[in-house]
Coordinates of N, CA and C in Angstrom, one line a residue:
X1 N -6.8 -25.0 24.3 CA -7.0 -24.9 25.3 C -7.8 -23.7 25.3
X2 N -7.3 -22.6 24.6 CA -7.8 -21.1 24.6 C -9.4 -21.1 24.1
X3 N -9.1 -22.2 22.5 CA -10.5 -22.0 22.2 C -11.9 -22.9 22.8
X4 N -11.2 -23.4 23.8 CA -12.1 -24.2 24.9 C -12.6 -23.1 25.7
X5 N -11.7 -22.7 26.0 CA -12.0 -21.7 27.0 C -12.9 -20.3 26.2
X6 N -12.9 -20.5 25.1 CA -13.7 -19.1 24.5 C -14.9 -19.5 24.4
X7 N -15.3 -20.9 24.3 CA -16.4 -21.6 24.2 C -17.2 -21.8 25.3
X8 N -16.6 -21.7 26.5 CA -17.5 -22.2 27.9 C -18.3 -20.8 28.3
X9 N -18.1 -19.6 28.1 CA -18.9 -18.7 28.4 C -20.1 -18.5 27.9
X10 N -20.0 -19.1 26.3 CA -21.4 -19.2 25.5 C -22.1 -20.7 25.7
X11 N -21.2 -21.4 26.1 CA -22.2 -22.7 26.8 C -22.9 -22.4 27.9
X12 N -22.2 -21.6 29.0 CA -22.6 -21.2 30.1 C -24.0 -20.7 30.1
X13 N -23.9 -19.8 29.3 CA -24.7 -18.9 29.3 C -26.0 -19.2 28.9
X14 N -25.8 -20.1 27.9 CA -27.4 -21.2 26.7 C -27.6 -22.0 28.3
X15 N -27.3 -22.4 28.9 CA -27.3 -23.7 30.0 C -27.9 -22.8 31.5
X16 N -27.4 -21.8 31.8 CA -28.0 -20.9 32.5 C -29.4 -20.5 32.7
X17 N -29.1 -20.0 31.3 CA -30.5 -19.0 31.0 C -31.7 -20.2 30.9
X18 N -31.4 -21.5 30.5 CA -32.1 -22.4 30.5 C -32.8 -22.8 31.6
X19 N -31.8 -23.2 32.4 CA -32.1 -23.5 33.9 C -33.0 -22.6 34.4
X20 N -32.5 -20.8 34.3 CA -33.4 -20.3 34.6 C -35.2 -20.2 34.1
X21 N -35.0 -20.4 33.0 CA -36.5 -20.2 32.5 C -37.1 -22.1 32.7
X22 N -36.3 -22.6 33.0 CA -36.9 -24.1 33.8 C -37.6 -23.9 35.1
X23 N -36.5 -23.3 35.9 CA -36.9 -23.2 37.3 C -38.2 -21.8 37.2
X24 N -38.2 -21.1 36.5 CA -39.4 -19.7 36.9 C -40.7 -20.4 36.2
X25 N -40.6 -20.7 35.1 CA -41.9 -21.3 34.4 C -42.6 -22.6 34.4
X26 N -41.5 -23.6 35.2 CA -41.9 -25.0 35.2 C -42.1 -25.4 36.8
X27 N -41.6 -24.6 37.5 CA -41.9 -25.1 38.8 C -42.6 -24.0 39.9
X28 N -42.6 -25.1 41.2 CA -44.3 -24.2 42.2 C -42.6 -23.2 42.8
X29 N -43.3 -22.1 43.2 CA -42.8 -20.8 43.7 C -42.5 -21.4 45.4
X30 N -43.1 -22.3 46.0 CA -43.0 -22.3 47.6 C -42.2 -23.1 47.8
X31 N -41.9 -24.5 46.8 CA -41.1 -25.4 47.2 C -39.5 -25.0 47.3
X32 N -38.5 -25.9 47.8 CA -37.1 -25.4 47.9 C -36.6 -26.8 47.6
X33 N -35.6 -26.5 46.5 CA -35.1 -27.7 46.3 C -33.9 -28.4 46.9
X34 N -33.3 -27.9 47.6 CA -32.0 -27.8 48.3 C -32.2 -27.6 49.9
X35 N -32.5 -28.1 51.2 CA -33.1 -27.8 52.5 C -31.5 -26.8 53.3
X36 N -30.5 -27.0 52.7 CA -29.0 -26.6 53.2 C -29.4 -25.2 53.0
X37 N -30.0 -24.6 51.9 CA -29.7 -22.9 51.0 C -31.2 -22.8 51.4
X38 N -31.8 -22.1 52.1 CA -33.5 -21.8 52.0 C -33.6 -20.9 51.1
X39 N -33.8 -21.4 49.5 CA -34.0 -20.3 48.6 C -35.3 -20.8 47.9
X40 N -35.6 -19.8 47.4 CA -37.2 -20.6 46.6 C -36.7 -21.1 45.7
X41 N -37.8 -21.6 44.9 CA -37.7 -22.3 43.1 C -37.3 -20.2 42.4
X42 N -37.9 -19.7 42.9 CA -38.0 -18.7 42.3 C -36.8 -17.8 42.4
X43 N -36.3 -17.2 43.5 CA -34.8 -16.9 43.8 C -33.8 -18.3 43.5
X44 N -33.8 -19.3 43.2 CA -32.8 -20.1 42.3 C -32.8 -19.6 40.9
X45 N -34.1 -19.6 40.2 CA -34.5 -18.9 39.0 C -33.4 -17.9 38.5
X46 N -33.8 -16.8 39.6 CA -33.0 -15.2 39.7 C -31.6 -15.8 39.8
X47 N -31.2 -16.4 40.7 CA -29.3 -16.6 40.4 C -29.0 -17.0 39.2
X48 N -29.7 -18.1 38.9 CA -29.4 -18.4 37.5 C -29.4 -17.5 36.6
X49 N -30.5 -16.8 36.3 CA -30.2 -15.8 35.1 C -29.1 -14.9 35.7
X50 N -29.1 -14.8 36.9 CA -27.5 -13.5 37.3 C -26.7 -14.2 36.8
X51 N -26.3 -15.6 36.9 CA -25.1 -16.3 36.8 C -25.0 -16.2 35.3
X52 N -26.3 -15.8 34.1 CA -26.2 -16.7 32.9 C -25.7 -15.1 32.1
X53 N -26.5 -14.0 32.9 CA -26.1 -12.4 32.6 C -24.3 -12.0 32.6
X54 N -24.1 -12.7 33.7 CA -23.1 -12.5 33.8 C -21.6 -13.2 32.8
X55 N -22.3 -14.3 32.8 CA -21.1 -15.2 31.7 C -21.4 -14.6 30.3
X56 N -22.7 -14.2 30.2 CA -22.9 -13.5 28.7 C -22.1 -12.3 28.8
X57 N -21.9 -11.2 29.8 CA -20.6 -10.1 29.6 C -19.7 -10.9 29.4
X58 N -19.1 -11.7 30.0 CA -17.9 -12.5 29.8 C -17.7 -12.7 28.4
X59 N -18.9 -13.5 28.0 CA -18.4 -13.6 26.5 C -18.1 -12.8 25.7
X60 N -19.5 -11.4 25.7 CA -18.9 -10.2 25.4 C -17.7 -9.6 25.3
X61 N -17.1 -9.8 26.4 CA -15.6 -9.1 26.6 C -14.8 -10.2 26.1
X62 N -15.1 -11.2 25.8 CA -13.8 -12.5 25.4 C -14.0 -12.0 23.7
X63 N -15.3 -12.0 23.2 CA -15.4 -11.8 21.8 C -14.9 -10.3 21.4
X64 N -14.9 -9.4 22.3 CA -14.9 -7.8 22.4 C -13.2 -7.7 21.7
X65 N -12.0 -8.3 22.8 CA -11.2 -8.6 22.9 C -10.4 -9.4 21.5
X66 N -11.0 -10.8 20.9 CA -10.6 -11.4 20.1 C -10.8 -10.5 18.8
X67 N -11.9 -9.5 18.4 CA -12.0 -8.7 17.5 C -11.0 -7.9 17.2
X68 N -10.7 -7.0 18.4 CA -9.4 -6.1 18.2 C -8.3 -6.6 17.9
X69 N -7.9 -7.8 18.4 CA -6.8 -8.6 18.3 C -6.8 -8.7 16.6
X70 N -7.8 -9.5 16.1 CA -7.8 -9.5 14.6 C -7.8 -8.6 13.8
X71 N -8.5 -7.2 14.2 CA -8.3 -6.3 13.4 C -6.9 -5.6 13.5
X72 N -6.5 -6.0 14.7 CA -4.8 -5.2 15.0 C -4.0 -6.1 14.1
X73 N -4.2 -7.4 14.1 CA -3.4 -8.7 13.3 C -3.5 -7.8 11.2
X74 N -4.7 -7.5 11.3 CA -4.8 -6.9 10.2 C -4.3 -5.9 9.3
X75 N -4.5 -4.9 10.3 CA -3.7 -3.6 10.2 C -2.3 -3.7 10.4
X76 N -1.5 -4.5 10.9 CA -0.5 -4.7 11.0 C 0.1 -5.3 9.6
X77 N -0.6 -6.1 9.1 CA -0.3 -6.9 8.1 C -0.3 -6.1 7.0
X78 N -1.2 -5.3 7.2 CA -1.4 -4.1 6.0 C -0.4 -3.1 6.1
X79 N 0.2 -2.7 6.7 CA 1.2 -2.0 7.1 C 2.5 -2.6 6.8
X80 N 2.8 -3.8 7.0 CA 4.1 -4.5 6.4 C 4.0 -4.6 5.1
X81 N 2.9 -4.9 4.5 CA 2.5 -4.7 3.2 C 2.7 -3.5 2.7
X82 N 2.4 -2.6 2.8 CA 3.1 -1.2 2.3 C 4.3 -0.9 2.5
X83 N 5.0 -1.4 3.5 CA 6.5 -1.0 3.6 C 6.9 -1.9 2.6
X84 N 6.4 -3.3 2.6 CA 7.0 -3.8 1.5 C 7.5 -3.3 0.1
X85 N 6.1 -3.1 -0.1 CA 5.9 -2.0 -0.9 C 6.5 -1.0 -1.6
X86 N 6.6 -0.3 -0.6 CA 7.7 1.2 -0.7 C 9.2 0.7 -0.9
X87 N 9.5 -0.4 -0.1 CA 10.9 -0.3 -0.4 C 11.1 -1.2 -1.8
X88 N 10.2 -1.7 -2.3 CA 10.2 -2.4 -3.4 C 10.2 -1.3 -4.9
X89 N 9.3 -0.2 -4.7 CA 9.5 1.1 -5.0 C 10.4 2.0 -5.5
X90 N 11.2 1.8 -4.3 CA 12.7 2.5 -4.0 C 13.6 2.1 -4.8
X91 N 13.3 0.8 -4.3 CA 14.6 -0.2 -5.1 C 14.4 0.1 -6.6
X92 N 13.2 0.1 -7.2 CA 13.0 0.0 -8.6 C 13.1 1.6 -9.2
X93 N 13.3 2.7 -8.0 CA 13.6 4.1 -8.4 C 14.8 4.2 -9.0
X94 N 15.7 3.8 -8.0 CA 16.9 3.5 -7.6 C 17.8 2.5 -8.7
X95 N 17.1 1.7 -9.4 CA 17.6 0.9 -10.2 C 17.6 1.8 -11.8
X96 N 16.4 2.5 -11.8 CA 16.0 3.4 -13.0 C 16.8 5.0 -12.8
X97 N 17.1 4.9 -11.8 CA 18.1 6.3 -11.9 C 19.6 5.8 -12.3
X98 N 20.1 4.5 -12.2 CA 21.0 4.1 -12.2 C 21.2 3.7 -13.8
X99 N 20.4 3.3 -14.3 CA 19.9 3.2 -15.7 C 20.1 4.3 -16.5
X100 N 19.5 5.0 -16.3 CA 18.9 6.8 -16.5 C 21.1 7.2 -16.6
X101 N 21.8 7.1 -15.3 CA 23.2 7.6 -15.3 C 24.0 6.7 -16.5
X102 N 23.8 5.3 -16.5 CA 24.2 4.7 -17.2 C 24.1 5.1 -18.9
X103 N 22.8 5.3 -19.2 CA 22.7 5.6 -20.8 C 23.6 7.1 -20.7
X104 N 23.4 7.9 -19.8 CA 23.8 9.2 -20.1 C 25.6 9.0 -20.4
X105 N 26.1 8.2 -19.4 CA 27.8 7.5 -19.7 C 27.6 7.4 -21.1
X106 N 26.7 6.7 -21.5 CA 27.1 5.8 -23.3 C 26.6 7.0 -23.9
X107 N 25.8 7.9 -23.8 CA 25.5 8.8 -25.0 C 26.9 9.7 -24.7
X108 N 27.5 10.3 -23.6 CA 29.1 10.7 -23.8 C 29.8 10.5 -24.3
X109 N 30.1 8.9 -23.7 CA 31.2 8.2 -24.5 C 30.8 8.4 -26.1
X110 N 29.5 7.9 -26.8 CA 29.4 7.7 -28.0 C 29.9 9.1 -28.8
X111 N 29.1 9.8 -28.5 CA 29.7 11.6 -28.8 C 31.5 11.8 -28.8
X112 N 31.9 11.4 -27.6 CA 33.4 11.5 -28.2 C 34.0 10.8 -28.9
X113 N 33.5 9.5 -28.9 CA 33.7 8.5 -29.7 C 34.2 9.0 -31.5
X114 N 33.0 9.4 -31.4 CA 32.1 10.4 -32.8 C 33.5 11.2 -33.2
X115 N 33.3 11.9 -32.2 CA 34.3 13.6 -32.7 C 35.5 13.2 -32.3
X116 N 36.2 11.9 -31.8 CA 37.6 12.0 -32.1 C 37.9 11.3 -33.5
X117 N 36.6 10.3 -33.8 CA 37.1 9.7 -35.1 C 37.1 10.7 -36.4
X118 N 36.1 11.4 -36.0 CA 36.1 12.5 -37.3 C 37.4 13.5 -37.2
X119 N 37.4 13.5 -36.0 CA 39.0 14.2 -35.8 C 40.2 13.4 -36.7
X120 N 39.9 12.5 -35.9 CA 41.1 11.4 -37.2 C 41.1 11.1 -38.2
X121 N 39.8 11.5 -38.9 CA 39.7 11.3 -40.4 C 39.7 12.5 -41.3
X122 N 39.4 13.7 -40.6 CA 39.9 14.4 -41.2 C 39.6 15.7 -40.4
X123 N 41.0 15.8 -39.9 CA 41.8 17.2 -38.8 C 41.6 18.3 -39.8
X124 N 40.6 18.9 -39.2 CA 39.9 20.5 -39.4 C 40.0 21.1 -38.3
X125 N 40.0 22.7 -38.4 CA 39.5 23.6 -37.4 C 38.0 23.1 -36.8
X126 N 37.2 22.9 -37.6 CA 36.2 22.5 -37.1 C 35.7 21.4 -36.1
X127 N 36.5 20.1 -36.1 CA 36.5 18.8 -35.2 C 37.3 19.6 -34.4
X128 N 38.7 20.6 -34.5 CA 39.4 20.7 -33.3 C 38.5 21.3 -32.2
X129 N 37.7 22.2 -33.0 CA 36.8 23.0 -32.1 C 35.7 22.1 -31.0
X130 N 35.3 21.6 -32.0 CA 34.4 20.6 -31.2 C 34.6 20.0 -30.2
X131 N 36.1 19.0 -30.4 CA 36.6 18.5 -29.4 C 36.5 19.5 -28.5
X132 N 37.3 20.7 -28.5 CA 37.6 21.6 -27.7 C 36.5 21.8 -26.5
X133 N 35.5 21.9 -27.3 CA 33.8 22.3 -26.6 C 33.3 21.5 -25.9
X134 N 33.8 20.0 -26.5 CA 33.3 18.9 -25.9 C 34.3 18.6 -24.4
X135 N 35.7 18.8 -24.6 CA 36.5 18.6 -23.1 C 36.1 19.8 -22.4
X136 N 35.5 20.6 -22.6 CA 35.3 21.8 -21.9 C 34.0 21.0 -21.0
X137 N 33.1 20.4 -21.9 CA 31.5 20.0 -21.1 C 32.3 19.2 -20.3
X138 N 33.2 18.1 -20.7 CA 33.2 17.1 -19.6 C 34.1 17.4 -17.9
X139 N 35.2 18.8 -18.5 CA 35.5 19.0 -17.1 C 34.5 19.7 -16.2
X140 N 33.4 20.0 -17.1 CA 32.2 21.0 -16.1 C 31.3 19.9 -15.8
X141 N 31.2 19.3 -16.8 CA 30.1 18.3 -16.0 C 30.2 16.8 -16.2
X142 N 31.4 16.4 -16.0 CA 31.6 15.0 -16.1 C 31.6 14.8 -14.3
X143 N 31.7 13.4 -14.4 CA 31.5 12.8 -13.4 C 32.5 12.1 -12.7

């Protein structure tokens, strides 16, 4: 129904301009087509032209409104896509940070395992000092 109403001013404008042209250029100016309303053919032509112009302005308003609506929909779609991309980027960044934390924990655990194994295989002052340093590191920076 709305699409039919959008076509109405365009078709009405064309029809009224055609009637105005026919009345203006192909009729005698002294005759009147309807005796109830005392207008000459030239006045009927002017009336048809004025109505055609009004229909043209209505069509212009409808087209302007439709253009603004489609631009607004495009802008909203772009904004939604941008928000979706931003959320996806944030999720990727969070996942990367979590992977980095997990890798750091794994490196710390590996270092501890190596130092502990070295101490168990060769209990010396050097390995005890390394283990003590590592334990102080864990106390200071551990999660």
